[in-house]
Coordinates of C-alpha atoms in Angstrom, one line a residue:
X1 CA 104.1 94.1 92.0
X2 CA 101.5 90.9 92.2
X3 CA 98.9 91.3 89.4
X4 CA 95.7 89.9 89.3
X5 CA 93.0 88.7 86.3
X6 CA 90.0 89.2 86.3
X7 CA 88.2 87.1 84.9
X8 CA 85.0 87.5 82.8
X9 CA 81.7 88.2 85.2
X10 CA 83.7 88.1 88.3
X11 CA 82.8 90.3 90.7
X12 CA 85.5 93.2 91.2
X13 CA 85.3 92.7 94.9
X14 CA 86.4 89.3 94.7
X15 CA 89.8 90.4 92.4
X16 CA 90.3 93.1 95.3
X17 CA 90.4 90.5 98.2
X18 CA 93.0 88.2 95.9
X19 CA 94.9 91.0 95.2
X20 CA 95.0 92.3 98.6
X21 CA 95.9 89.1 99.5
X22 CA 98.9 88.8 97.3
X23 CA 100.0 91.7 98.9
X24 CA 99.6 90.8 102.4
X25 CA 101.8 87.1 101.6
X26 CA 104.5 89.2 99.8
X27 CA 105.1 91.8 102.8
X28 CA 104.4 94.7 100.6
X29 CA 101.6 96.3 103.3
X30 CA 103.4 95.8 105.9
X31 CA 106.8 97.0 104.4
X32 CA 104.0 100.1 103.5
X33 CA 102.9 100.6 106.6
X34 CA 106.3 100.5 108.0
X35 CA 107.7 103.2 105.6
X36 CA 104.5 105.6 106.0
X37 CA 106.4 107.5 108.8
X38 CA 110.5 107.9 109.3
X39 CA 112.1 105.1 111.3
X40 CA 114.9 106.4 113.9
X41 CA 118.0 103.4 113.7
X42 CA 117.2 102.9 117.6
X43 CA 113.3 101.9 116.4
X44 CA 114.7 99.5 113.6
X45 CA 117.3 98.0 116.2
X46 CA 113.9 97.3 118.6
X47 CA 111.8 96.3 115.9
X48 CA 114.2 93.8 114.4
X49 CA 115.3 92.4 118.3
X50 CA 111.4 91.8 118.7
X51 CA 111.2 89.9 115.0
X52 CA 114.6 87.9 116.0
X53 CA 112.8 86.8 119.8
X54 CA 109.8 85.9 117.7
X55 CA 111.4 83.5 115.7
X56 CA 113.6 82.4 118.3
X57 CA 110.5 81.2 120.3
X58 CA 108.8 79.8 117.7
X59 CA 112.0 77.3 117.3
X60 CA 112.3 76.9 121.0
X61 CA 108.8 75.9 121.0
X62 CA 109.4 73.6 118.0
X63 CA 112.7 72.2 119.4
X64 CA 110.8 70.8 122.9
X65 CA 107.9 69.8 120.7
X66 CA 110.3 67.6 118.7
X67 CA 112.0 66.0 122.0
X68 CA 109.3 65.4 123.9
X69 CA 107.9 63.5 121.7
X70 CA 108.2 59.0 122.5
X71 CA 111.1 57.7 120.6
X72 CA 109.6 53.9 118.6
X73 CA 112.1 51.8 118.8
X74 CA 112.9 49.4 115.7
X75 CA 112.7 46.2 115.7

């Protein structure tokens, strides 16, 4: 669980948005949101397909990024 200090005459609202913030980068509100309601194995088979295309784009789109770019030639 993150934990946050808050230090002397800071606002509390500011030590909520860091702490909400750890949370967010750690997965814990999604993980939260995801467990709020029972997930059937044929939703977490979807929902993990959907995350593995994600990523798989995202390198793909690296990938052509990476080639296209003008190989320098050494001298």
């Amino acid at each position: 669980m993150p934990e946050v200090d808050v230090k002397k005459g800071e606002p509390i609202d500011r030590a909520l948005k860091r702490l909400k913030g750890k949370m967010e980068s750690e997965g814990i509100i999604e993980e939260m949101r995801r467990l709020r309601s029972f997930e059937t194995p044929t939703q977490r088979t979807k929902r993990k397909a959907r995350a593995a295309a994600k990523r798989n784009r995202g390198n793909r789109f690296r990938f052509t990024l990476r080639e296209d770019k003008p190989k320098e030639e050494s001298s």
